[in-house]
Amino acid sequence: MAPASDYVLVLNAGSSSLKFSVYARPAAQAWRLEARGQIEGIGTVPRFSARGADGATLAREDLGRAVRDAGTALDSLANWLRERFGGGRVLGVGHRVVHGGASHAGPALVTPEVMADLRKLVPLAPLHQPHNLAAIEAVAARLPDVAQVACFDTSFHRGHSAVAELIALPKEIRDTGVQRYGFHGLSYEYVASVLPEAAPEIAAGRVIVAHLGSGASLCAMSNRRSVDSTFGFTALDGLCMGTRPGAVDPGVVLYLFQNLGLSAQEVEAILYRKSGLLAISGTSNDMRDLLQSAEPAARLAVDYFVYRVTKEIGALTAALGGLDGLVFTAGIGENSAEVRRRISEASAWCGIELDDAANSGNAARISRAGSRVSAWVIPTNEELMIARHTGRLLGLT
Ligand code: ADP
């Protein structure tokens, strides 16, 4: 059993998975990761896995079919936490919540009023918000005295200008909440928080952060504040992703309904799960597979991914009125030197000169010393951002 320190639990609940991280009570402002893991296959073939901060496996086991929802998944997690951190107390629970709407410009302590407010946003994020809220309710039912904090993927983008938030539809439609919100905010907020130390010469400048993972977006920052993002009303907009197409002419969606006679559920499945890299390659949504493949369709998928990122870098550079730095983060951004090289080379026009050796070695700074626009790799850490918010709101730090 690990030492019995008090801890903050960070939860990220999806439709069939519950991801968790355990952070020990901070000493001198620094949170210490104790364990992270997930319960996958909730409702089908549930499996539990956990690793320590060093990546060593702490647990891996199949769970019974009784694990069928957020509550029963949480019970399994609680059993493991008691076994592993028996003497430690849960100081608070921080949740990733996809949508905070137009009003939540920061994390919120969970209260009945906040929950009522967040339930109203379910129609804006039907695939994620209900699961995020179900996890909060499941914790409240089991640990009624433990404070919970909701941390939103939209908050970091709330300072956008009126034109950056606008979707030019009739007012009565906009009045129902149709505007550009932006997502991946916890990732961008984390990168912004470490920028002064990781990349001091660009921290106060005009920076594009490229969060390239299975979901992908760009954030334009000025002095570490978000001014625009490629994500809009939903996390379907912008770049091509693993299984999402990115920005699509809305006429295509009309065509799917009117000419192909597809139902709303079919269109939703196409847009969220059957498009993007998977649809172009016909084989995989995993960038690693595509980079290794010699198949023309796989190459086209990578070409298209790079093309779309490059094009949007151009658009956000225009929104910023110029560019000082480009930061890569998330699964593809942190690990694929080839994708970074291709995007950087295609963005040479705006002043990026890559240092090939630094890029191949996954160095922090991957542009040459004289490059007018510098390029960087900064690993993201959304869970740590949630732990920090939770600690701050609960007065632990
Ligand atoms: P998410 O958290 O959204 O699931 P991640 O940020 O973990 O996504 O990114 C996952 C993606 O990162 C994978 O789908 C894979 O395509 C990509 N990836 C991870 N490692 C590499 C690598 N070495 N080269 C290319 N792509 C990679």
Coordinates of C-alpha atoms and ligand atoms in Angstrom, one line a residue:
M1 CA 0.0 0.0 0.0
A2 CA 1.2 3.5 -0.9
P3 CA 1.8 6.1 1.9
A4 CA -1.5 7.3 3.3
S5 CA -1.5 10.9 2.0
D6 CA -4.7 12.8 1.5
Y7 CA -5.5 13.3 -2.1
V8 CA -7.6 15.0 -4.8
L9 CA -9.3 12.7 -7.3
V10 CA -9.6 13.9 -10.9
L11 CA -12.3 12.3 -13.0
N12 CA -13.0 12.4 -16.8
A13 CA -16.1 10.5 -17.5
G14 CA -17.1 9.4 -21.0
S15 CA -19.8 7.3 -22.5
S16 CA -18.0 4.0 -21.8
S17 CA -15.0 5.0 -19.9
L18 CA -14.1 6.6 -16.6
K19 CA -10.5 8.1 -16.5
F20 CA -9.0 9.0 -13.2
S21 CA -5.9 10.6 -11.6
V22 CA -5.0 10.7 -8.0
Y23 CA -2.9 13.7 -6.8
A24 CA -1.4 13.9 -3.3
R25 CA -2.1 17.0 -1.3
P26 CA 0.3 19.7 -2.5
A27 CA 3.4 20.6 -0.6
A28 CA 4.9 24.0 -1.6
Q29 CA 2.3 24.5 -4.5
A30 CA 3.4 21.3 -6.3
W31 CA 0.8 18.6 -6.9
R32 CA 2.2 15.1 -6.9
L33 CA 0.7 12.5 -9.2
E34 CA 0.2 9.2 -7.3
A35 CA -1.7 7.1 -9.9
R36 CA -3.7 7.4 -13.0
G37 CA -5.9 5.0 -14.9
Q38 CA -9.2 4.1 -16.3
I39 CA -12.2 1.9 -16.4
E40 CA -12.9 1.1 -20.0
G41 CA -15.7 -0.9 -21.6
I42 CA -18.4 0.2 -19.1
G43 CA -21.6 -1.6 -20.1
T44 CA -19.9 -4.1 -22.3
V45 CA -16.6 -5.7 -21.2
P46 CA -15.3 -3.5 -18.3
R47 CA -11.6 -3.5 -17.6
F48 CA -9.7 -1.6 -14.9
S49 CA -6.1 -0.4 -15.3
A50 CA -3.9 1.9 -13.3
R51 CA -0.3 3.1 -13.5
G52 CA 1.9 5.0 -11.1
A53 CA 3.5 8.4 -11.8
D54 CA 6.5 6.5 -13.3
G55 CA 4.3 4.6 -15.8
A56 CA 4.6 1.3 -13.9
T57 CA 1.5 -0.8 -14.0
L58 CA -0.3 -0.8 -10.6
A59 CA -3.3 -2.8 -11.6
R60 CA -5.0 -4.4 -14.6
E61 CA -8.0 -6.6 -14.3
D62 CA -11.3 -7.5 -15.9
L63 CA -14.3 -6.3 -14.0
G64 CA -17.7 -8.1 -13.8
R65 CA -20.6 -7.1 -16.0
A66 CA -22.2 -5.4 -13.0
V67 CA -20.0 -2.4 -13.9
R68 CA -22.6 -0.9 -16.3
D69 CA -22.7 2.9 -15.5
A70 CA -20.9 5.8 -13.8
G71 CA -22.1 4.7 -10.3
T72 CA -21.0 1.1 -10.5
A73 CA -17.7 2.1 -12.2
L74 CA -17.1 4.6 -9.3
D75 CA -17.7 1.8 -6.8
S76 CA -15.0 -0.3 -8.4
L77 CA -12.6 2.7 -8.4
A78 CA -13.4 3.4 -4.8
N79 CA -12.6 -0.2 -3.8
W80 CA -9.2 0.1 -5.5
L81 CA -8.5 3.5 -4.0
R82 CA -9.3 2.1 -0.5
E83 CA -6.9 -0.8 -1.1
R84 CA -4.2 1.4 -2.4
F85 CA -4.5 4.6 -0.4
G86 CA -6.4 3.2 2.6
G87 CA -5.4 5.8 5.2
G88 CA -5.7 8.8 2.9
R89 CA -8.8 11.0 2.7
V90 CA -10.4 12.3 -0.5
L91 CA -10.0 16.1 -0.1
G92 CA -12.1 16.9 -3.2
V93 CA -13.1 15.6 -6.6
G94 CA -12.3 17.6 -9.8
H95 CA -14.2 16.8 -13.0
R96 CA -13.6 17.5 -16.6
V97 CA -16.9 18.9 -17.9
V98 CA -17.0 19.5 -21.6
H99 CA -19.4 22.5 -21.6
G100 CA -19.6 25.4 -19.3
G101 CA -21.8 27.5 -21.6
A102 CA -21.3 31.2 -22.2
S103 CA -21.3 32.1 -18.5
H104 CA -18.7 29.9 -16.9
A105 CA -15.4 31.7 -17.6
G106 CA -13.7 29.5 -14.9
P107 CA -14.2 26.3 -12.9
A108 CA -17.2 26.1 -10.6
L109 CA -17.7 24.6 -7.2
V110 CA -20.6 22.1 -7.7
T111 CA -23.9 23.2 -6.1
P112 CA -27.5 22.3 -7.0
E113 CA -27.7 25.6 -8.9
V114 CA -24.6 24.9 -10.9
M115 CA -25.8 21.4 -11.7
A116 CA -29.2 22.8 -12.9
D117 CA -27.3 25.2 -15.1
L118 CA -25.0 22.5 -16.6
R119 CA -28.0 20.3 -17.3
K120 CA -29.4 23.0 -19.6
L121 CA -26.3 22.6 -21.7
V122 CA -26.8 18.9 -22.4
P123 CA -28.4 19.7 -25.9
L124 CA -25.2 21.5 -26.8
A125 CA -22.9 18.5 -26.0
P126 CA -25.2 15.5 -26.0
L127 CA -22.4 12.9 -26.3
H128 CA -20.3 14.2 -23.4
Q129 CA -22.2 16.4 -21.0
P130 CA -24.6 13.8 -19.7
H131 CA -21.7 11.4 -18.8
N132 CA -19.7 14.2 -17.1
L133 CA -22.8 15.2 -15.0
A134 CA -23.6 11.5 -14.2
A135 CA -20.2 11.1 -12.6
I136 CA -20.7 14.2 -10.5
E137 CA -24.1 12.9 -9.3
A138 CA -22.6 9.4 -8.6
V139 CA -19.8 10.9 -6.4
A140 CA -22.4 13.1 -4.6
A141 CA -24.5 10.1 -3.9
R142 CA -21.6 8.2 -2.4
L143 CA -19.5 11.0 -0.8
P144 CA -22.1 13.7 0.1
D145 CA -19.6 15.6 2.3
V146 CA -16.8 15.8 -0.3
A147 CA -16.7 19.0 -2.4
Q148 CA -16.6 18.7 -6.1
V149 CA -15.3 21.1 -8.8
A150 CA -16.4 21.2 -12.4
C151 CA -13.7 22.3 -14.8
F152 CA -14.8 23.2 -18.3
D153 CA -13.3 22.7 -21.7
T154 CA -14.9 26.0 -22.8
S155 CA -13.8 28.4 -20.0
F156 CA -10.4 29.3 -21.4
H157 CA -12.0 30.6 -24.6
R158 CA -14.5 32.9 -22.9
G159 CA -12.7 36.1 -23.5
H160 CA -13.1 35.9 -27.3
S161 CA -14.3 39.0 -29.2
A162 CA -17.9 39.3 -30.3
V163 CA -16.9 38.6 -33.9
A164 CA -14.8 35.5 -33.0
E165 CA -17.8 34.0 -31.1
L166 CA -20.4 34.8 -33.7
I167 CA -22.3 32.4 -35.9
A168 CA -24.2 34.5 -38.5
L169 CA -27.6 32.8 -38.1
P170 CA -30.9 34.5 -37.2
K171 CA -31.1 36.0 -33.8
E172 CA -33.8 33.7 -32.5
I173 CA -31.4 30.8 -33.2
R174 CA -28.4 32.5 -31.7
D175 CA -30.5 33.2 -28.6
T176 CA -30.8 29.5 -27.9
G177 CA -27.0 29.4 -27.4
V178 CA -25.7 29.0 -30.9
Q179 CA -22.3 30.6 -30.9
R180 CA -18.7 29.5 -31.2
Y181 CA -17.5 28.2 -27.8
G182 CA -14.1 26.5 -28.4
F183 CA -13.0 23.3 -26.6
H184 CA -9.7 21.7 -25.4
G185 CA -9.6 24.6 -23.0
L186 CA -8.0 22.8 -20.1
S187 CA -5.2 21.7 -22.3
Y188 CA -4.6 25.2 -23.7
E189 CA -4.8 26.7 -20.2
Y190 CA -2.2 24.3 -19.0
V191 CA 0.1 25.1 -21.9
A192 CA -0.5 28.8 -21.3
S193 CA 0.4 28.3 -17.6
V194 CA 3.8 26.8 -18.3
L195 CA 4.7 29.0 -21.3
P196 CA 6.7 31.6 -19.3
E197 CA 9.0 28.9 -18.1
A198 CA 9.0 26.5 -21.1
A199 CA 9.1 29.2 -23.8
P200 CA 9.8 32.5 -22.2
E201 CA 10.5 34.5 -25.3
I202 CA 7.1 33.9 -26.8
A203 CA 5.0 33.8 -23.6
A204 CA 3.8 37.4 -23.9
G205 CA 3.5 37.2 -27.7
R206 CA 1.2 35.8 -30.4
V207 CA 1.2 32.0 -30.2
I208 CA -0.7 29.2 -31.9
V209 CA -1.0 26.1 -29.8
A210 CA -1.7 22.9 -31.8
H211 CA -3.5 20.3 -29.7
L212 CA -3.2 17.3 -32.1
G213 CA -4.6 14.1 -30.6
S214 CA -7.5 11.9 -31.6
G215 CA -9.4 15.2 -31.2
A216 CA -7.5 18.1 -32.8
S217 CA -7.8 21.8 -32.7
L218 CA -5.7 25.0 -32.7
C219 CA -5.9 27.9 -30.2
A220 CA -4.6 31.4 -31.1
M221 CA -3.3 33.1 -27.9
S222 CA -2.1 36.6 -27.4
N223 CA -0.2 37.1 -24.1
R224 CA -1.4 33.6 -23.0
R225 CA -5.1 34.5 -23.4
S226 CA -7.2 32.7 -26.0
V227 CA -8.4 35.0 -28.8
D228 CA -9.7 32.3 -31.2
S229 CA -9.9 28.6 -31.8
T230 CA -10.7 26.2 -34.6
F231 CA -13.4 24.5 -32.6
G232 CA -16.8 26.3 -32.7
F233 CA -20.3 25.4 -31.5
T234 CA -19.2 21.8 -31.1
A235 CA -16.0 19.8 -31.2
L236 CA -16.8 18.9 -34.9
D237 CA -15.5 22.1 -36.3
G238 CA -12.0 23.0 -37.6
L239 CA -9.3 20.4 -38.2
C240 CA -9.6 16.9 -39.6
M241 CA -9.5 14.4 -36.6
G242 CA -9.3 10.7 -36.0
T243 CA -13.0 10.0 -36.7
R244 CA -14.4 13.5 -37.2
P245 CA -14.2 15.4 -40.5
G246 CA -13.5 18.9 -39.2
A247 CA -15.2 21.9 -40.8
V248 CA -17.7 20.7 -43.4
D249 CA -19.8 22.8 -45.7
P250 CA -23.3 22.7 -43.9
G251 CA -24.8 22.0 -47.4
V252 CA -23.3 18.5 -47.1
V253 CA -25.3 17.9 -43.9
L254 CA -28.4 19.1 -45.7
Y255 CA -27.6 16.7 -48.6
L256 CA -27.3 13.8 -46.2
F257 CA -30.8 14.5 -44.8
Q258 CA -32.6 15.6 -47.9
N259 CA -31.0 13.5 -50.7
L260 CA -29.6 10.4 -48.9
G261 CA -32.5 10.3 -46.5
L262 CA -30.3 9.6 -43.5
S263 CA -31.6 9.9 -39.9
A264 CA -30.3 12.3 -37.3
Q265 CA -28.6 9.4 -35.5
E266 CA -27.0 8.2 -38.7
V267 CA -25.6 11.7 -39.5
E268 CA -24.4 12.0 -35.9
A269 CA -22.5 8.6 -36.2
I270 CA -21.0 9.7 -39.5
L271 CA -19.8 13.1 -38.2
Y272 CA -18.5 11.9 -34.8
R273 CA -17.3 8.3 -35.4
K274 CA -17.0 7.4 -39.1
S275 CA -15.2 10.3 -40.7
G276 CA -11.8 12.0 -40.6
L277 CA -8.6 10.0 -40.9
L278 CA -10.5 6.7 -40.5
A279 CA -12.8 7.6 -43.5
I280 CA -10.0 8.8 -45.7
S281 CA -7.6 5.9 -45.0
G282 CA -10.3 3.3 -44.9
T283 CA -8.2 1.5 -42.3
S284 CA -7.3 3.4 -39.2
N285 CA -7.8 6.6 -37.1
D286 CA -4.4 6.2 -35.5
M287 CA -1.7 8.5 -36.9
R288 CA 1.0 5.9 -36.1
D289 CA -0.6 3.3 -38.4
L290 CA -1.1 5.9 -41.2
L291 CA 2.5 7.1 -41.0
Q292 CA 3.8 3.5 -41.3
S293 CA 1.5 2.6 -44.2
A294 CA 2.5 2.8 -47.9
E295 CA -1.2 2.6 -49.0
P296 CA -2.2 5.7 -51.1
A297 CA -5.3 6.2 -49.0
A298 CA -3.3 6.3 -45.8
R299 CA -0.9 8.8 -47.3
L300 CA -3.8 10.9 -48.5
A301 CA -5.2 10.9 -44.9
V302 CA -1.9 12.3 -43.5
D303 CA -1.5 14.8 -46.4
Y304 CA -5.0 16.1 -45.7
F305 CA -4.4 16.3 -41.9
V306 CA -1.3 18.3 -42.5
Y307 CA -3.0 20.5 -45.1
R308 CA -5.9 21.4 -42.9
V309 CA -3.6 22.2 -39.9
T310 CA -1.4 24.4 -42.1
K311 CA -4.4 26.2 -43.6
E312 CA -5.8 26.9 -40.2
I313 CA -2.4 28.1 -38.9
G314 CA -2.7 30.7 -41.7
A315 CA -6.2 31.7 -40.7
L316 CA -5.3 32.1 -37.0
T317 CA -2.0 34.0 -37.9
A318 CA -4.3 36.5 -39.6
A319 CA -6.6 36.6 -36.6
L320 CA -3.5 37.4 -34.4
G321 CA -2.1 39.9 -36.9
G322 CA 1.2 37.9 -37.1
L323 CA 2.9 35.0 -35.2
D324 CA 5.7 34.7 -32.7
G325 CA 5.5 31.0 -31.8
L326 CA 3.9 27.7 -32.7
V327 CA 3.5 25.0 -29.9
F328 CA 2.7 21.4 -30.6
T329 CA 1.0 19.3 -27.9
A330 CA -1.1 16.1 -27.3
G331 CA -0.6 12.6 -28.7
I332 CA 0.4 13.5 -32.3
G333 CA 1.9 16.9 -31.5
E334 CA 4.1 15.5 -28.7
N335 CA 5.2 12.3 -30.4
S336 CA 5.3 12.6 -34.2
A337 CA 8.4 14.4 -35.4
E338 CA 7.2 13.7 -39.0
V339 CA 3.9 15.4 -38.6
R340 CA 5.6 18.4 -36.9
R341 CA 8.1 18.6 -39.6
R342 CA 5.5 18.5 -42.4
I343 CA 3.4 21.2 -40.7
S344 CA 6.4 23.4 -40.0
E345 CA 7.7 23.1 -43.5
A346 CA 4.4 24.0 -45.0
S347 CA 4.3 27.0 -42.6
A348 CA 7.7 28.2 -43.6
W349 CA 6.0 31.2 -45.3
C350 CA 5.2 32.7 -41.9
G351 CA 8.8 32.4 -40.7
I352 CA 9.2 29.0 -39.1
E353 CA 12.6 27.3 -39.7
L354 CA 12.8 23.9 -38.2
D355 CA 15.9 22.4 -36.5
D356 CA 15.7 18.9 -37.8
A357 CA 17.9 17.3 -35.1
A358 CA 16.0 19.0 -32.3
N359 CA 12.7 18.0 -33.9
S360 CA 13.7 14.4 -34.4
G361 CA 14.9 14.3 -30.8
N362 CA 11.6 15.6 -29.4
A363 CA 13.4 18.6 -27.9
A364 CA 11.4 21.4 -26.2
R365 CA 12.5 24.0 -28.8
I366 CA 12.5 22.6 -32.3
S367 CA 13.1 25.7 -34.4
R368 CA 16.6 27.0 -35.4
A369 CA 18.1 29.8 -33.3
G370 CA 17.5 32.5 -36.0
S371 CA 14.0 31.4 -36.8
R372 CA 11.7 34.5 -36.9
V373 CA 8.8 32.3 -35.5
S374 CA 9.9 29.7 -33.0
A375 CA 8.4 26.2 -32.7
W376 CA 8.1 24.2 -29.5
V377 CA 6.9 20.9 -28.1
I378 CA 5.2 21.2 -24.7
P379 CA 3.4 18.1 -23.3
T380 CA -0.1 19.0 -22.1
N381 CA -1.5 17.9 -18.8
E382 CA -5.3 18.5 -18.5
E383 CA -5.6 16.4 -15.3
L384 CA -3.0 18.5 -13.5
M385 CA -4.9 21.6 -14.6
I386 CA -8.1 20.2 -13.0
A387 CA -6.2 19.2 -9.8
R388 CA -4.8 22.8 -9.6
H389 CA -8.3 24.3 -10.1
T390 CA -9.8 21.9 -7.6
G391 CA -7.2 22.7 -5.0
R392 CA -7.6 26.5 -5.5
L393 CA -11.4 26.5 -5.3
L394 CA -11.3 24.3 -2.2
G395 CA -8.6 26.4 -0.5
L396 CA -6.1 23.6 -0.4
T397 CA -3.2 25.6 -2.0
Ligands
ADP1 P1 -6.9 11.7 -26.8 O1 -6.5 12.1 -25.4 O2 -7.7 12.7 -27.5 O3 -7.5 10.3 -26.9 P2 -4.1 11.7 -27.4 O4 -3.7 13.1 -27.2 O5 -3.7 10.7 -26.4 O6 -5.7 11.7 -27.7 O7 -3.6 11.3 -28.9 C1 -3.9 10.1 -29.4 C2 -3.3 10.0 -30.8 O8 -1.9 10.3 -30.8 C3 -3.4 8.6 -31.3 O9 -4.6 8.3 -32.0 C4 -2.2 8.5 -32.2 O10 -2.7 8.7 -33.5 C5 -1.3 9.7 -31.9 N1 0.0 9.3 -31.5 C6 0.5 8.8 -30.3 N2 1.8 8.5 -30.4 C7 2.2 8.8 -31.7 C8 3.4 8.7 -32.5 N3 4.5 8.3 -31.9 N4 3.4 9.1 -33.8 C9 2.2 9.5 -34.4 N5 1.1 9.6 -33.7 C10 1.0 9.3 -32.4

